[in-house]
Amino acid sequence: MTDYKVRTETEQDIDFLWEMLYQAIFMAEWEFKPSREILNQPEIFKYLCNWGRQGDIALIAMDSSEKPVGAIWARLFDETNKTYGFIDKNTPVLSMAVVPEYRGQGVGTLLLN
């Protein structure tokens, strides 16, 4: 098993976060994954649009060669900007994804912990 470590995201991680947002879109195994253009739909785009605003936080999981292999991030929304999983303006919406070839190896559990 590879040793994984977690670090706080940096500005250089934004492209990886967008990739993880795409990977976080649930599709059953027998369904075709949508095109990456789905990230431009307003209800999806808002998860990372203008990343780095007050309250945004993300952690990146890396393998032993320091390659990013997963991410978990949280963002606050409000009544005028609700999204999937919205509870209230004080409860962040949590998103997480792992690179497909690293799934089932404890990366998600590490990120959640």
Short mmCIF file of C-alpha atoms in Angstrom, two decimals:
data_model
loop_
_atom_site.label_atom_id
_atom_site.label_comp_id
_atom_site.label_asym_id
_atom_site.label_seq_id
_atom_site.Cartn_x
_atom_site.Cartn_y
_atom_site.Cartn_z
CA MET A 1 0.00 0.00 0.00
CA THR A 2 1.21 3.46 -0.86
CA ASP A 3 1.76 5.95 1.93
CA TYR A 4 -0.52 8.93 1.49
CA LYS A 5 -0.31 12.32 3.09
CA VAL A 6 -2.65 15.28 3.20
CA ARG A 7 -1.87 18.95 2.85
CA THR A 8 -3.81 22.19 2.62
CA GLU A 9 -4.53 23.32 -0.91
CA THR A 10 -2.57 26.08 -2.60
CA GLU A 11 -3.37 28.37 -5.54
CA GLN A 12 -1.63 25.84 -7.80
CA ASP A 13 -4.29 23.22 -6.97
CA ILE A 14 -7.27 24.92 -8.61
CA ASP A 15 -7.06 22.85 -11.82
CA PHE A 16 -6.86 19.68 -9.74
CA LEU A 17 -9.90 20.78 -7.72
CA TRP A 18 -11.86 21.26 -10.96
CA GLU A 19 -10.85 17.74 -12.03
CA MET A 20 -11.98 16.42 -8.65
CA LEU A 21 -15.30 18.24 -9.04
CA TYR A 22 -15.78 16.40 -12.33
CA GLN A 23 -14.84 13.10 -10.67
CA ALA A 24 -17.32 13.81 -7.85
CA ILE A 25 -20.27 13.74 -10.27
CA PHE A 26 -21.95 10.45 -9.49
CA MET A 27 -22.73 8.17 -12.38
CA ALA A 28 -23.62 4.52 -12.07
CA GLU A 29 -21.02 2.20 -13.63
CA TRP A 30 -23.28 1.39 -16.59
CA GLU A 31 -23.98 5.05 -17.41
CA PHE A 32 -21.82 7.22 -19.64
CA LYS A 33 -19.95 9.98 -17.85
CA PRO A 34 -21.09 13.41 -19.05
CA SER A 35 -18.73 15.65 -20.98
CA ARG A 36 -16.55 17.98 -18.93
CA GLU A 37 -18.77 20.80 -20.21
CA ILE A 38 -21.11 19.87 -17.36
CA LEU A 39 -18.75 21.83 -15.08
CA ASN A 40 -19.99 25.02 -16.79
CA GLN A 41 -23.59 24.45 -15.71
CA PRO A 42 -24.43 27.03 -13.01
CA GLU A 43 -25.51 24.44 -10.42
CA ILE A 44 -22.10 22.71 -10.75
CA PHE A 45 -19.89 25.72 -11.53
CA LYS A 46 -20.72 27.41 -8.21
CA TYR A 47 -18.89 24.69 -6.25
CA LEU A 48 -15.50 26.18 -7.25
CA CYS A 49 -16.22 29.47 -9.03
CA ASN A 50 -13.95 32.23 -7.65
CA TRP A 51 -12.29 29.74 -5.31
CA GLY A 52 -10.49 31.35 -2.38
CA ARG A 53 -13.28 33.46 -1.01
CA GLN A 54 -13.83 33.78 2.75
CA GLY A 55 -14.51 30.35 4.29
CA ASP A 56 -13.28 28.22 1.36
CA ILE A 57 -11.07 25.36 2.50
CA ALA A 58 -9.64 22.31 0.76
CA LEU A 59 -7.28 19.46 1.55
CA ILE A 60 -5.32 17.52 -1.06
CA ALA A 61 -4.26 13.87 -0.66
CA MET A 62 -0.94 12.95 -2.27
CA ASP A 63 0.77 9.65 -2.95
CA SER A 64 4.39 8.91 -2.02
CA SER A 65 5.63 10.75 -5.13
CA GLU A 66 3.59 13.83 -4.09
CA LYS A 67 1.12 13.36 -6.95
CA PRO A 68 -2.35 14.66 -6.01
CA VAL A 69 -4.76 11.73 -5.82
CA GLY A 70 -7.81 13.13 -4.05
CA ALA A 71 -9.36 16.23 -2.58
CA ILE A 72 -11.97 17.29 -0.08
CA TRP A 73 -13.29 20.82 0.04
CA ALA A 74 -15.91 22.87 1.83
CA ARG A 75 -17.66 26.06 0.88
CA LEU A 76 -20.41 28.16 2.42
CA PHE A 77 -23.52 29.06 0.44
CA ASP A 78 -26.57 31.11 1.39
CA GLU A 79 -30.29 31.26 0.67
CA THR A 80 -29.68 33.19 -2.57
CA ASN A 81 -27.01 30.76 -3.80
CA LYS A 82 -28.18 27.30 -2.73
CA THR A 83 -26.62 24.14 -4.10
CA TYR A 84 -26.93 20.38 -3.70
CA GLY A 85 -26.50 19.53 -0.04
CA PHE A 86 -27.35 23.05 1.18
CA ILE A 87 -28.56 23.15 4.79
CA ASP A 88 -28.09 26.75 5.90
CA LYS A 89 -25.64 29.65 5.54
CA ASN A 90 -23.59 28.47 8.54
CA THR A 91 -23.12 24.85 7.41
CA PRO A 92 -20.52 24.32 4.68
CA VAL A 93 -21.25 22.04 1.75
CA LEU A 94 -18.63 19.29 1.69
CA SER A 95 -17.38 17.77 -1.56
CA MET A 96 -14.85 15.01 -2.07
CA ALA A 97 -13.39 12.92 -4.88
CA VAL A 98 -10.53 10.51 -5.46
CA VAL A 99 -8.74 9.87 -8.76
CA PRO A 100 -10.37 6.69 -10.15
CA GLU A 101 -7.23 4.54 -10.07
CA TYR A 102 -6.70 5.37 -6.37
CA ARG A 103 -10.22 4.53 -5.19
CA GLY A 104 -10.65 1.73 -2.67
CA GLN A 105 -7.21 2.36 -1.13
CA GLY A 106 -8.16 4.46 1.90
CA VAL A 107 -7.61 7.90 0.33
CA GLY A 108 -11.19 9.05 0.96
CA THR A 109 -11.09 7.85 4.55
CA LEU A 110 -7.81 9.70 5.07
CA LEU A 111 -9.31 12.92 3.68
CA LEU A 112 -12.41 12.62 5.87
CA ASN A 113 -10.33 12.01 8.97
#
